Amino acid sequence: MGDELCENWVVEDVVVAPSSQADNDCAGDRKRPRQKKDSTESKRPRAVAPAATGHYYLVEFLRTSAEGGLQPRDGSSSTVASSSKRERTNTAESKSAKRRRKLRDKHMARKSHTFETAMQSSEAQAEFLTSLFAEEETRAQASALERTPPVSAEEVYLPQEAESASLLQLVTHALPPLDELLRDTTPQNGAPFVIVVCSTTRRAIELSREMKAFRTETIKIARLFAKHVNATTQGTALSQNQFSAAVGTPNRLLKLALDSSLSCANVRLVVVDAAPDKKGVSLLASHAPSRADAFRLITHVRSAAVPRPRICLYNVPKAPS
């Protein structure tokens, strides 16, 4: 047994002692005071333990290996075992990651087909939006009085392919010119004509830049998202200025609308940006974290604006060919 254990290992700094003294050292207390060594013992040479049998070498081998004093000659036994275990773990993780990615792609493909079906006609899109409202109300356990009325085909704006080139083109085709809107309505602070709902802050910044032409010297574009500016400061800015459009994330838009900082009385168009984020999740997906706030916001706008605003789905994901 000693020959097999010591074949690939080197024991460094081991003092060879008589068997009786070695047995006493192993069995006795390590904390007892040291005895003065004889001059002959101190001059005894230190050597690499040969492949010999005996109780002392086996005990010293086990003790020093536990303390890290033994090192393999070629590093083959322990290194190969750990590397093979690590490779098996990485292989298992890669398989699970591939499985999750396939399921996510399959789910997105199925949802994309549903989105494309909803974009074929105004009636199909109205039915699709009504089903999404019902799904969110069921998830929130809303009562019968709190349920949203069904979306009609007249409330849906279905843009043509040429109109979807940019958000500004979509808005200009869906609404009258800004001068006409200002002439037909009573100007109010913090009461935009268009509300654009985005899933992320970065997307809101991009779309607000596209809407630069939909403003005047005195009427601006409101950027409403939880980034660098708190809700109180944004509410103060809304109460002191006029805005033609408000672009932001669902949670911040809903918060400002519920505390009356963002007035929804003049809203004529609600644009829901359905572009997927970095993770490939659209705002219309069932597992989107901000979808509930988006539909609560649309419900609030539909109840506050007279007449009811039109709802438009923008950048709807297309099914893979």
PDB file of C-alpha atoms in Angstrom:
ATOM      1  CA  MET A   1       0.000   0.000   0.000  1.00  0.00           C
ATOM      2  CA  GLY A   2       2.818   2.412   0.818  1.00  0.00           C
ATOM      3  CA  ASP A   3       4.449   1.729  -2.538  1.00  0.00           C
ATOM      4  CA  GLU A   4       1.231   2.633  -4.394  1.00  0.00           C
ATOM      5  CA  LEU A   5       0.614   5.849  -2.401  1.00  0.00           C
ATOM      6  CA  CYS A   6       4.153   7.146  -2.594  1.00  0.00           C
ATOM      7  CA  GLU A   7       4.778   6.280  -6.240  1.00  0.00           C
ATOM      8  CA  ASN A   8       3.817   9.699  -7.706  1.00  0.00           C
ATOM      9  CA  TRP A   9       4.412  11.872  -4.651  1.00  0.00           C
ATOM     10  CA  VAL A  10       7.494  13.500  -3.074  1.00  0.00           C
ATOM     11  CA  VAL A  11       7.633  14.098   0.656  1.00  0.00           C
ATOM     12  CA  GLU A  12       9.715  17.186   1.391  1.00  0.00           C
ATOM     13  CA  ASP A  13      11.278  18.113   4.745  1.00  0.00           C
ATOM     14  CA  VAL A  14      10.438  14.868   6.531  1.00  0.00           C
ATOM     15  CA  VAL A  15      12.671  13.906   9.430  1.00  0.00           C
ATOM     16  CA  VAL A  16      13.173  10.192   9.714  1.00  0.00           C
ATOM     17  CA  ALA A  17      12.732   9.087  13.294  1.00  0.00           C
ATOM     18  CA  PRO A  18      12.640   5.768  15.087  1.00  0.00           C
ATOM     19  CA  SER A  19       9.383   3.915  14.850  1.00  0.00           C
ATOM     20  CA  SER A  20       8.674   4.149  18.594  1.00  0.00           C
ATOM     21  CA  GLN A  21       9.195   7.932  18.635  1.00  0.00           C
ATOM     22  CA  ALA A  22       7.067   8.365  15.470  1.00  0.00           C
ATOM     23  CA  ASP A  23       4.215   6.397  17.014  1.00  0.00           C
ATOM     24  CA  ASN A  24       4.399   8.518  20.160  1.00  0.00           C
ATOM     25  CA  ASP A  25       4.423  11.760  18.112  1.00  0.00           C
ATOM     26  CA  CYS A  26       1.389  10.699  16.133  1.00  0.00           C
ATOM     27  CA  ALA A  27      -0.552   9.483  19.157  1.00  0.00           C
ATOM     28  CA  GLY A  28       0.504  12.195  21.613  1.00  0.00           C
ATOM     29  CA  ASP A  29      -0.602  15.774  22.024  1.00  0.00           C
ATOM     30  CA  ARG A  30       1.024  18.184  19.557  1.00  0.00           C
ATOM     31  CA  LYS A  31       0.876  21.077  22.039  1.00  0.00           C
ATOM     32  CA  ARG A  32       3.182  19.512  24.657  1.00  0.00           C
ATOM     33  CA  PRO A  33       6.522  21.298  25.173  1.00  0.00           C
ATOM     34  CA  ARG A  34       9.369  20.302  22.946  1.00  0.00           C
ATOM     35  CA  GLN A  35      12.251  18.330  24.327  1.00  0.00           C
ATOM     36  CA  LYS A  36      15.764  19.350  23.565  1.00  0.00           C
ATOM     37  CA  LYS A  37      17.137  17.325  20.720  1.00  0.00           C
ATOM     38  CA  ASP A  38      20.418  15.586  20.854  1.00  0.00           C
ATOM     39  CA  SER A  39      23.228  17.031  18.760  1.00  0.00           C
ATOM     40  CA  THR A  40      23.314  13.852  16.694  1.00  0.00           C
ATOM     41  CA  GLU A  41      19.593  14.134  15.916  1.00  0.00           C
ATOM     42  CA  SER A  42      19.832  17.798  14.808  1.00  0.00           C
ATOM     43  CA  LYS A  43      22.598  16.894  12.366  1.00  0.00           C
ATOM     44  CA  ARG A  44      20.588  14.096  10.889  1.00  0.00           C
ATOM     45  CA  PRO A  45      20.174  14.794   7.126  1.00  0.00           C
ATOM     46  CA  ARG A  46      16.798  15.568   5.591  1.00  0.00           C
ATOM     47  CA  ALA A  47      15.991  13.391   2.628  1.00  0.00           C
ATOM     48  CA  VAL A  48      13.178  12.470   0.314  1.00  0.00           C
ATOM     49  CA  ALA A  49      11.276   9.560   1.729  1.00  0.00           C
ATOM     50  CA  PRO A  50      11.826   6.436  -0.358  1.00  0.00           C
ATOM     51  CA  ALA A  51       9.034   4.157  -1.430  1.00  0.00           C
ATOM     52  CA  ALA A  52       9.177   2.166   1.775  1.00  0.00           C
ATOM     53  CA  THR A  53       6.609   0.482   3.881  1.00  0.00           C
ATOM     54  CA  GLY A  54       5.859   1.318   7.486  1.00  0.00           C
ATOM     55  CA  HIS A  55       3.336   3.019   9.694  1.00  0.00           C
ATOM     56  CA  TYR A  56       5.258   6.262  10.068  1.00  0.00           C
ATOM     57  CA  TYR A  57       5.546   7.028   6.359  1.00  0.00           C
ATOM     58  CA  LEU A  58       1.857   6.357   5.795  1.00  0.00           C
ATOM     59  CA  VAL A  59       0.810   8.659   8.677  1.00  0.00           C
ATOM     60  CA  GLU A  60       3.231  11.409   7.602  1.00  0.00           C
ATOM     61  CA  PHE A  61       2.040  11.100   4.029  1.00  0.00           C
ATOM     62  CA  LEU A  62      -1.589  11.549   5.049  1.00  0.00           C
ATOM     63  CA  ARG A  63      -0.812  14.423   7.443  1.00  0.00           C
ATOM     64  CA  THR A  64       1.379  16.414   5.103  1.00  0.00           C
ATOM     65  CA  SER A  65      -0.947  15.875   2.140  1.00  0.00           C
ATOM     66  CA  ALA A  66      -3.823  17.324   4.183  1.00  0.00           C
ATOM     67  CA  GLU A  67      -1.660  20.332   5.068  1.00  0.00           C
ATOM     68  CA  GLY A  68      -0.579  20.858   1.460  1.00  0.00           C
ATOM     69  CA  GLY A  69       2.994  19.717   1.970  1.00  0.00           C
ATOM     70  CA  LEU A  70       2.842  17.041  -0.732  1.00  0.00           C
ATOM     71  CA  GLN A  71       2.806  17.910  -4.388  1.00  0.00           C
ATOM     72  CA  PRO A  72       2.363  15.541  -7.322  1.00  0.00           C
ATOM     73  CA  ARG A  73       5.289  15.156  -9.652  1.00  0.00           C
ATOM     74  CA  ASP A  74       3.444  15.607 -12.918  1.00  0.00           C
ATOM     75  CA  GLY A  75       0.131  16.994 -11.620  1.00  0.00           C
ATOM     76  CA  SER A  76      -1.784  14.435 -13.637  1.00  0.00           C
ATOM     77  CA  SER A  77      -3.971  12.736 -11.025  1.00  0.00           C
ATOM     78  CA  SER A  78      -5.710  15.707  -9.319  1.00  0.00           C
ATOM     79  CA  THR A  79      -5.583  18.172 -12.227  1.00  0.00           C
ATOM     80  CA  VAL A  80      -7.095  15.763 -14.720  1.00  0.00           C
ATOM     81  CA  ALA A  81      -9.898  14.863 -12.326  1.00  0.00           C
ATOM     82  CA  SER A  82     -10.795  18.511 -11.609  1.00  0.00           C
ATOM     83  CA  SER A  83     -10.579  19.508 -15.286  1.00  0.00           C
ATOM     84  CA  SER A  84     -12.809  16.640 -16.367  1.00  0.00           C
ATOM     85  CA  LYS A  85     -15.349  17.600 -13.703  1.00  0.00           C
ATOM     86  CA  ARG A  86     -15.221  21.229 -14.829  1.00  0.00           C
ATOM     87  CA  GLU A  87     -15.705  20.197 -18.462  1.00  0.00           C
ATOM     88  CA  ARG A  88     -18.744  18.123 -17.523  1.00  0.00           C
ATOM     89  CA  THR A  89     -20.226  21.111 -15.643  1.00  0.00           C
ATOM     90  CA  ASN A  90     -19.594  23.489 -18.558  1.00  0.00           C
ATOM     91  CA  THR A  91     -21.113  21.009 -20.975  1.00  0.00           C
ATOM     92  CA  ALA A  92     -24.227  20.692 -18.814  1.00  0.00           C
ATOM     93  CA  GLU A  93     -24.525  24.481 -18.536  1.00  0.00           C
ATOM     94  CA  SER A  94     -24.131  24.961 -22.257  1.00  0.00           C
ATOM     95  CA  LYS A  95     -26.812  22.365 -22.937  1.00  0.00           C
ATOM     96  CA  SER A  96     -29.247  24.058 -20.555  1.00  0.00           C
ATOM     97  CA  ALA A  97     -28.467  27.469 -22.088  1.00  0.00           C
ATOM     98  CA  LYS A  98     -29.116  26.114 -25.577  1.00  0.00           C
ATOM     99  CA  ARG A  99     -32.378  24.567 -24.386  1.00  0.00           C
ATOM    100  CA  ARG A 100     -33.547  27.859 -22.862  1.00  0.00           C
ATOM    101  CA  ARG A 101     -32.588  29.790 -25.998  1.00  0.00           C
ATOM    102  CA  LYS A 102     -34.534  27.379 -28.217  1.00  0.00           C
ATOM    103  CA  LEU A 103     -37.618  27.684 -26.006  1.00  0.00           C
ATOM    104  CA  ARG A 104     -37.339  31.488 -26.000  1.00  0.00           C
ATOM    105  CA  ASP A 105     -36.968  31.619 -29.788  1.00  0.00           C
ATOM    106  CA  LYS A 106     -39.930  29.292 -30.200  1.00  0.00           C
ATOM    107  CA  HIS A 107     -42.019  31.449 -27.873  1.00  0.00           C
ATOM    108  CA  MET A 108     -41.035  34.658 -29.695  1.00  0.00           C
ATOM    109  CA  ALA A 109     -41.786  33.092 -33.078  1.00  0.00           C
ATOM    110  CA  ARG A 110     -45.260  32.064 -31.900  1.00  0.00           C
ATOM    111  CA  LYS A 111     -45.892  35.534 -30.478  1.00  0.00           C
ATOM    112  CA  SER A 112     -44.599  37.188 -33.653  1.00  0.00           C
ATOM    113  CA  HIS A 113     -47.108  35.220 -35.729  1.00  0.00           C
ATOM    114  CA  THR A 114     -49.840  36.441 -33.360  1.00  0.00           C
ATOM    115  CA  PHE A 115     -48.640  40.030 -33.685  1.00  0.00           C
ATOM    116  CA  GLU A 116     -48.583  39.824 -37.479  1.00  0.00           C
ATOM    117  CA  THR A 117     -52.124  38.424 -37.501  1.00  0.00           C
ATOM    118  CA  ALA A 118     -53.247  41.347 -35.341  1.00  0.00           C
ATOM    119  CA  MET A 119     -51.697  43.842 -37.779  1.00  0.00           C
ATOM    120  CA  GLN A 120     -53.722  42.609 -40.749  1.00  0.00           C
ATOM    121  CA  SER A 121     -56.851  44.654 -40.024  1.00  0.00           C
ATOM    122  CA  SER A 122     -58.274  47.116 -37.520  1.00  0.00           C
ATOM    123  CA  GLU A 123     -60.813  44.580 -36.296  1.00  0.00           C
ATOM    124  CA  ALA A 124     -58.097  41.966 -35.668  1.00  0.00           C
ATOM    125  CA  GLN A 125     -55.970  44.478 -33.807  1.00  0.00           C
ATOM    126  CA  ALA A 126     -58.928  45.616 -31.700  1.00  0.00           C
ATOM    127  CA  GLU A 127     -59.661  41.998 -30.791  1.00  0.00           C
ATOM    128  CA  PHE A 128     -55.997  41.442 -29.990  1.00  0.00           C
ATOM    129  CA  LEU A 129     -55.825  44.483 -27.691  1.00  0.00           C
ATOM    130  CA  THR A 130     -59.071  43.477 -25.976  1.00  0.00           C
ATOM    131  CA  SER A 131     -57.619  40.040 -25.232  1.00  0.00           C
ATOM    132  CA  LEU A 132     -54.459  41.635 -23.775  1.00  0.00           C
ATOM    133  CA  PHE A 133     -56.550  43.904 -21.532  1.00  0.00           C
ATOM    134  CA  ALA A 134     -58.583  40.914 -20.348  1.00  0.00           C
ATOM    135  CA  GLU A 135     -55.423  38.946 -19.650  1.00  0.00           C
ATOM    136  CA  GLU A 136     -53.954  41.733 -17.521  1.00  0.00           C
ATOM    137  CA  GLU A 137     -57.222  42.239 -15.636  1.00  0.00           C
ATOM    138  CA  THR A 138     -57.433  38.528 -14.888  1.00  0.00           C
ATOM    139  CA  ARG A 139     -53.861  38.558 -13.649  1.00  0.00           C
ATOM    140  CA  ALA A 140     -54.581  41.583 -11.440  1.00  0.00           C
ATOM    141  CA  GLN A 141     -57.877  40.018 -10.224  1.00  0.00           C
ATOM    142  CA  ALA A 142     -59.853  43.106 -11.186  1.00  0.00           C
ATOM    143  CA  SER A 143     -63.526  43.318 -10.241  1.00  0.00           C
ATOM    144  CA  ALA A 144     -66.359  43.706 -12.738  1.00  0.00           C
ATOM    145  CA  LEU A 145     -66.526  47.480 -12.175  1.00  0.00           C
ATOM    146  CA  GLU A 146     -62.791  47.860 -12.789  1.00  0.00           C
ATOM    147  CA  ARG A 147     -62.756  46.003 -16.091  1.00  0.00           C
ATOM    148  CA  THR A 148     -61.893  47.943 -19.227  1.00  0.00           C
ATOM    149  CA  PRO A 149     -64.501  48.178 -21.996  1.00  0.00           C
ATOM    150  CA  PRO A 150     -63.574  46.336 -25.190  1.00  0.00           C
ATOM    151  CA  VAL A 151     -61.457  48.136 -27.769  1.00  0.00           C
ATOM    152  CA  SER A 152     -63.413  48.972 -30.892  1.00  0.00           C
ATOM    153  CA  ALA A 153     -62.039  49.100 -34.416  1.00  0.00           C
ATOM    154  CA  GLU A 154     -62.555  52.890 -34.481  1.00  0.00           C
ATOM    155  CA  GLU A 155     -60.114  53.283 -31.589  1.00  0.00           C
ATOM    156  CA  VAL A 156     -57.324  51.488 -33.458  1.00  0.00           C
ATOM    157  CA  TYR A 157     -55.009  53.225 -35.880  1.00  0.00           C
ATOM    158  CA  LEU A 158     -53.430  50.740 -38.269  1.00  0.00           C
ATOM    159  CA  PRO A 159     -50.472  52.418 -40.005  1.00  0.00           C
ATOM    160  CA  GLN A 160     -49.485  51.571 -43.532  1.00  0.00           C
ATOM    161  CA  GLU A 161     -46.016  50.290 -44.303  1.00  0.00           C
ATOM    162  CA  ALA A 162     -44.886  53.674 -45.668  1.00  0.00           C
ATOM    163  CA  GLU A 163     -46.120  55.423 -42.513  1.00  0.00           C
ATOM    164  CA  SER A 164     -44.082  53.156 -40.223  1.00  0.00           C
ATOM    165  CA  ALA A 165     -40.728  54.367 -41.550  1.00  0.00           C
ATOM    166  CA  SER A 166     -40.380  56.681 -38.552  1.00  0.00           C
ATOM    167  CA  LEU A 167     -42.432  57.715 -35.564  1.00  0.00           C
ATOM    168  CA  LEU A 168     -42.785  61.279 -36.870  1.00  0.00           C
ATOM    169  CA  GLN A 169     -44.319  60.082 -40.140  1.00  0.00           C
ATOM    170  CA  LEU A 170     -46.752  57.887 -38.233  1.00  0.00           C
ATOM    171  CA  VAL A 171     -47.874  60.772 -36.001  1.00  0.00           C
ATOM    172  CA  THR A 172     -48.231  63.246 -38.860  1.00  0.00           C
ATOM    173  CA  HIS A 173     -50.408  60.775 -40.807  1.00  0.00           C
ATOM    174  CA  ALA A 174     -52.529  59.832 -37.806  1.00  0.00           C
ATOM    175  CA  LEU A 175     -53.187  63.380 -36.502  1.00  0.00           C
ATOM    176  CA  PRO A 176     -53.901  66.772 -38.012  1.00  0.00           C
ATOM    177  CA  PRO A 177     -51.040  69.296 -38.128  1.00  0.00           C
ATOM    178  CA  LEU A 178     -49.859  70.654 -34.805  1.00  0.00           C
ATOM    179  CA  ASP A 179     -51.132  74.166 -35.584  1.00  0.00           C
ATOM    180  CA  GLU A 180     -54.618  72.836 -36.176  1.00  0.00           C
ATOM    181  CA  LEU A 181     -54.536  70.837 -32.937  1.00  0.00           C
ATOM    182  CA  LEU A 182     -53.504  73.920 -30.988  1.00  0.00           C
ATOM    183  CA  ARG A 183     -56.278  75.949 -32.595  1.00  0.00           C
ATOM    184  CA  ASP A 184     -59.017  73.391 -31.946  1.00  0.00           C
ATOM    185  CA  THR A 185     -58.151  72.646 -28.303  1.00  0.00           C
ATOM    186  CA  THR A 186     -57.683  74.730 -25.193  1.00  0.00           C
ATOM    187  CA  PRO A 187     -53.963  74.922 -24.350  1.00  0.00           C
ATOM    188  CA  GLN A 188     -53.110  73.366 -21.006  1.00  0.00           C
ATOM    189  CA  ASN A 189     -49.836  72.839 -19.211  1.00  0.00           C
ATOM    190  CA  GLY A 190     -48.750  69.217 -19.063  1.00  0.00           C
ATOM    191  CA  ALA A 191     -51.461  68.066 -21.522  1.00  0.00           C
ATOM    192  CA  PRO A 192     -49.806  66.456 -24.590  1.00  0.00           C
ATOM    193  CA  PHE A 193     -51.589  65.309 -27.736  1.00  0.00           C
ATOM    194  CA  VAL A 194     -49.491  62.157 -28.151  1.00  0.00           C
ATOM    195  CA  ILE A 195     -48.237  59.669 -25.574  1.00  0.00           C
ATOM    196  CA  VAL A 196     -45.519  57.225 -26.665  1.00  0.00           C
ATOM    197  CA  VAL A 197     -44.989  54.218 -24.368  1.00  0.00           C
ATOM    198  CA  CYS A 198     -41.558  52.537 -24.580  1.00  0.00           C
ATOM    199  CA  SER A 199     -40.188  49.516 -22.772  1.00  0.00           C
ATOM    200  CA  THR A 200     -36.749  50.996 -21.950  1.00  0.00           C
ATOM    201  CA  THR A 201     -35.206  54.391 -21.289  1.00  0.00           C
ATOM    202  CA  ARG A 202     -32.816  54.081 -24.209  1.00  0.00           C
ATOM    203  CA  ARG A 203     -35.683  53.441 -26.583  1.00  0.00           C
ATOM    204  CA  ALA A 204     -37.571  56.450 -25.190  1.00  0.00           C
ATOM    205  CA  ILE A 205     -34.579  58.710 -25.861  1.00  0.00           C
ATOM    206  CA  GLU A 206     -34.327  57.458 -29.449  1.00  0.00           C
ATOM    207  CA  LEU A 207     -38.019  58.044 -30.192  1.00  0.00           C
ATOM    208  CA  SER A 208     -38.035  61.465 -28.544  1.00  0.00           C
ATOM    209  CA  ARG A 209     -35.278  62.514 -30.947  1.00  0.00           C
ATOM    210  CA  GLU A 210     -37.406  61.351 -33.869  1.00  0.00           C
ATOM    211  CA  MET A 211     -40.246  63.576 -32.607  1.00  0.00           C
ATOM    212  CA  LYS A 212     -38.213  66.807 -32.620  1.00  0.00           C
ATOM    213  CA  ALA A 213     -40.134  68.219 -35.583  1.00  0.00           C
ATOM    214  CA  PHE A 214     -43.448  67.786 -33.740  1.00  0.00           C
ATOM    215  CA  ARG A 215     -42.934  70.880 -31.579  1.00  0.00           C
ATOM    216  CA  THR A 216     -42.660  74.669 -31.676  1.00  0.00           C
ATOM    217  CA  GLU A 217     -40.565  77.260 -29.880  1.00  0.00           C
ATOM    218  CA  THR A 218     -42.895  77.266 -26.877  1.00  0.00           C
ATOM    219  CA  ILE A 219     -44.269  73.701 -27.034  1.00  0.00           C
ATOM    220  CA  LYS A 220     -41.794  70.937 -26.268  1.00  0.00           C
ATOM    221  CA  ILE A 221     -41.422  67.153 -26.164  1.00  0.00           C
ATOM    222  CA  ALA A 222     -41.574  65.675 -22.653  1.00  0.00           C
ATOM    223  CA  ARG A 223     -39.122  62.924 -21.771  1.00  0.00           C
ATOM    224  CA  LEU A 224     -40.571  61.024 -18.849  1.00  0.00           C
ATOM    225  CA  PHE A 225     -38.518  58.121 -17.518  1.00  0.00           C
ATOM    226  CA  ALA A 226     -36.741  57.223 -14.283  1.00  0.00           C
ATOM    227  CA  LYS A 227     -33.245  58.289 -15.271  1.00  0.00           C
ATOM    228  CA  HIS A 228     -31.328  61.194 -13.677  1.00  0.00           C
ATOM    229  CA  VAL A 229     -34.584  63.123 -12.962  1.00  0.00           C
ATOM    230  CA  ASN A 230     -37.038  62.246 -10.201  1.00  0.00           C
ATOM    231  CA  ALA A 231     -40.817  62.296 -10.567  1.00  0.00           C
ATOM    232  CA  THR A 232     -41.244  65.466  -8.484  1.00  0.00           C
ATOM    233  CA  THR A 233     -39.006  67.512 -10.776  1.00  0.00           C
ATOM    234  CA  GLN A 234     -40.762  66.137 -13.845  1.00  0.00           C
ATOM    235  CA  GLY A 235     -44.163  66.936 -12.352  1.00  0.00           C
ATOM    236  CA  THR A 236     -43.081  70.531 -11.700  1.00  0.00           C
ATOM    237  CA  ALA A 237     -41.855  70.881 -15.305  1.00  0.00           C
ATOM    238  CA  LEU A 238     -45.149  69.507 -16.637  1.00  0.00           C
ATOM    239  CA  SER A 239     -47.196  71.980 -14.600  1.00  0.00           C
ATOM    240  CA  GLN A 240     -45.179  74.954 -15.891  1.00  0.00           C
ATOM    241  CA  ASN A 241     -44.872  74.165 -19.634  1.00  0.00           C
ATOM    242  CA  GLN A 242     -46.907  73.036 -22.626  1.00  0.00           C
ATOM    243  CA  PHE A 243     -45.994  69.832 -24.421  1.00  0.00           C
ATOM    244  CA  SER A 244     -47.084  68.393 -27.743  1.00  0.00           C
ATOM    245  CA  ALA A 245     -46.002  64.829 -26.937  1.00  0.00           C
ATOM    246  CA  ALA A 246     -44.818  62.785 -23.960  1.00  0.00           C
ATOM    247  CA  VAL A 247     -42.361  59.930 -24.516  1.00  0.00           C
ATOM    248  CA  GLY A 248     -41.405  57.680 -21.625  1.00  0.00           C
ATOM    249  CA  THR A 249     -41.514  54.349 -19.839  1.00  0.00           C
ATOM    250  CA  PRO A 250     -44.788  52.849 -18.543  1.00  0.00           C
ATOM    251  CA  ASN A 251     -44.073  53.136 -14.830  1.00  0.00           C
ATOM    252  CA  ARG A 252     -43.084  56.809 -14.857  1.00  0.00           C
ATOM    253  CA  LEU A 253     -45.883  57.812 -17.239  1.00  0.00           C
ATOM    254  CA  LEU A 254     -48.433  56.019 -15.074  1.00  0.00           C
ATOM    255  CA  LYS A 255     -47.107  57.580 -11.885  1.00  0.00           C
ATOM    256  CA  LEU A 256     -47.299  61.117 -13.305  1.00  0.00           C
ATOM    257  CA  ALA A 257     -50.753  60.482 -14.790  1.00  0.00           C
ATOM    258  CA  LEU A 258     -52.219  59.173 -11.525  1.00  0.00           C
ATOM    259  CA  ASP A 259     -51.028  62.180  -9.501  1.00  0.00           C
ATOM    260  CA  SER A 260     -52.473  64.561 -12.158  1.00  0.00           C
ATOM    261  CA  SER A 261     -49.077  65.980 -13.121  1.00  0.00           C
ATOM    262  CA  LEU A 262     -49.556  64.541 -16.618  1.00  0.00           C
ATOM    263  CA  SER A 263     -52.979  65.517 -17.950  1.00  0.00           C
ATOM    264  CA  CYS A 264     -54.571  63.078 -20.390  1.00  0.00           C
ATOM    265  CA  ALA A 265     -57.541  65.255 -21.364  1.00  0.00           C
ATOM    266  CA  ASN A 266     -56.123  66.297 -24.769  1.00  0.00           C
ATOM    267  CA  VAL A 267     -54.526  62.993 -25.768  1.00  0.00           C
ATOM    268  CA  ARG A 268     -55.483  62.035 -29.314  1.00  0.00           C
ATOM    269  CA  LEU A 269     -53.025  59.183 -29.969  1.00  0.00           C
ATOM    270  CA  VAL A 270     -51.338  56.533 -27.813  1.00  0.00           C
ATOM    271  CA  VAL A 271     -48.372  54.840 -29.493  1.00  0.00           C
ATOM    272  CA  VAL A 272     -47.212  51.540 -27.980  1.00  0.00           C
ATOM    273  CA  ASP A 273     -43.649  50.819 -29.059  1.00  0.00           C
ATOM    274  CA  ALA A 274     -43.403  47.033 -29.352  1.00  0.00           C
ATOM    275  CA  ALA A 275     -39.751  46.876 -30.428  1.00  0.00           C
ATOM    276  CA  PRO A 276     -37.850  44.100 -28.583  1.00  0.00           C
ATOM    277  CA  ASP A 277     -35.231  45.121 -26.037  1.00  0.00           C
ATOM    278  CA  LYS A 278     -31.712  43.695 -25.658  1.00  0.00           C
ATOM    279  CA  LYS A 279     -33.128  40.463 -24.249  1.00  0.00           C
ATOM    280  CA  GLY A 280     -35.543  40.099 -27.151  1.00  0.00           C
ATOM    281  CA  VAL A 281     -38.618  40.858 -25.009  1.00  0.00           C
ATOM    282  CA  SER A 282     -41.349  43.046 -26.497  1.00  0.00           C
ATOM    283  CA  LEU A 283     -43.642  45.261 -24.440  1.00  0.00           C
ATOM    284  CA  LEU A 284     -46.582  43.186 -25.695  1.00  0.00           C
ATOM    285  CA  ALA A 285     -45.099  39.878 -24.491  1.00  0.00           C
ATOM    286  CA  SER A 286     -46.809  38.229 -21.536  1.00  0.00           C
ATOM    287  CA  HIS A 287     -43.563  38.041 -19.534  1.00  0.00           C
ATOM    288  CA  ALA A 288     -42.595  41.680 -20.133  1.00  0.00           C
ATOM    289  CA  PRO A 289     -41.988  43.291 -16.711  1.00  0.00           C
ATOM    290  CA  SER A 290     -43.664  46.627 -17.586  1.00  0.00           C
ATOM    291  CA  ARG A 291     -46.634  45.397 -19.611  1.00  0.00           C
ATOM    292  CA  ALA A 292     -49.042  45.686 -16.674  1.00  0.00           C
ATOM    293  CA  ASP A 293     -48.137  49.356 -16.124  1.00  0.00           C
ATOM    294  CA  ALA A 294     -48.478  50.048 -19.856  1.00  0.00           C
ATOM    295  CA  PHE A 295     -52.034  48.719 -20.003  1.00  0.00           C
ATOM    296  CA  ARG A 296     -52.988  50.479 -16.776  1.00  0.00           C
ATOM    297  CA  LEU A 297     -51.765  53.695 -18.372  1.00  0.00           C
ATOM    298  CA  ILE A 298     -53.795  53.087 -21.541  1.00  0.00           C
ATOM    299  CA  THR A 299     -56.865  52.351 -19.424  1.00  0.00           C
ATOM    300  CA  HIS A 300     -56.389  55.628 -17.555  1.00  0.00           C
ATOM    301  CA  VAL A 301     -55.964  57.587 -20.798  1.00  0.00           C
ATOM    302  CA  ARG A 302     -59.065  56.027 -22.343  1.00  0.00           C
ATOM    303  CA  SER A 303     -61.163  57.060 -19.345  1.00  0.00           C
ATOM    304  CA  ALA A 304     -59.725  60.613 -19.091  1.00  0.00           C
ATOM    305  CA  ALA A 305     -59.649  61.719 -22.737  1.00  0.00           C
ATOM    306  CA  VAL A 306     -62.803  62.812 -24.592  1.00  0.00           C
ATOM    307  CA  PRO A 307     -63.174  61.563 -27.248  1.00  0.00           C
ATOM    308  CA  ARG A 308     -61.255  58.361 -26.685  1.00  0.00           C
ATOM    309  CA  PRO A 309     -57.761  58.412 -28.207  1.00  0.00           C
ATOM    310  CA  ARG A 310     -56.662  56.064 -30.949  1.00  0.00           C
ATOM    311  CA  ILE A 311     -54.209  53.288 -30.089  1.00  0.00           C
ATOM    312  CA  CYS A 312     -51.373  52.429 -32.446  1.00  0.00           C
ATOM    313  CA  LEU A 313     -48.917  49.524 -32.241  1.00  0.00           C
ATOM    314  CA  TYR A 314     -45.504  50.579 -33.534  1.00  0.00           C
ATOM    315  CA  ASN A 315     -42.503  48.399 -34.463  1.00  0.00           C
ATOM    316  CA  VAL A 316     -44.367  45.137 -33.999  1.00  0.00           C
ATOM    317  CA  PRO A 317     -41.934  42.153 -34.180  1.00  0.00           C
ATOM    318  CA  LYS A 318     -42.157  40.204 -37.412  1.00  0.00           C
ATOM    319  CA  ALA A 319     -42.248  36.435 -37.518  1.00  0.00           C
ATOM    320  CA  PRO A 320     -39.097  34.754 -38.891  1.00  0.00           C
ATOM    321  CA  SER A 321     -39.420  33.650 -42.481  1.00  0.00           C
TER     322      SER A 321
END
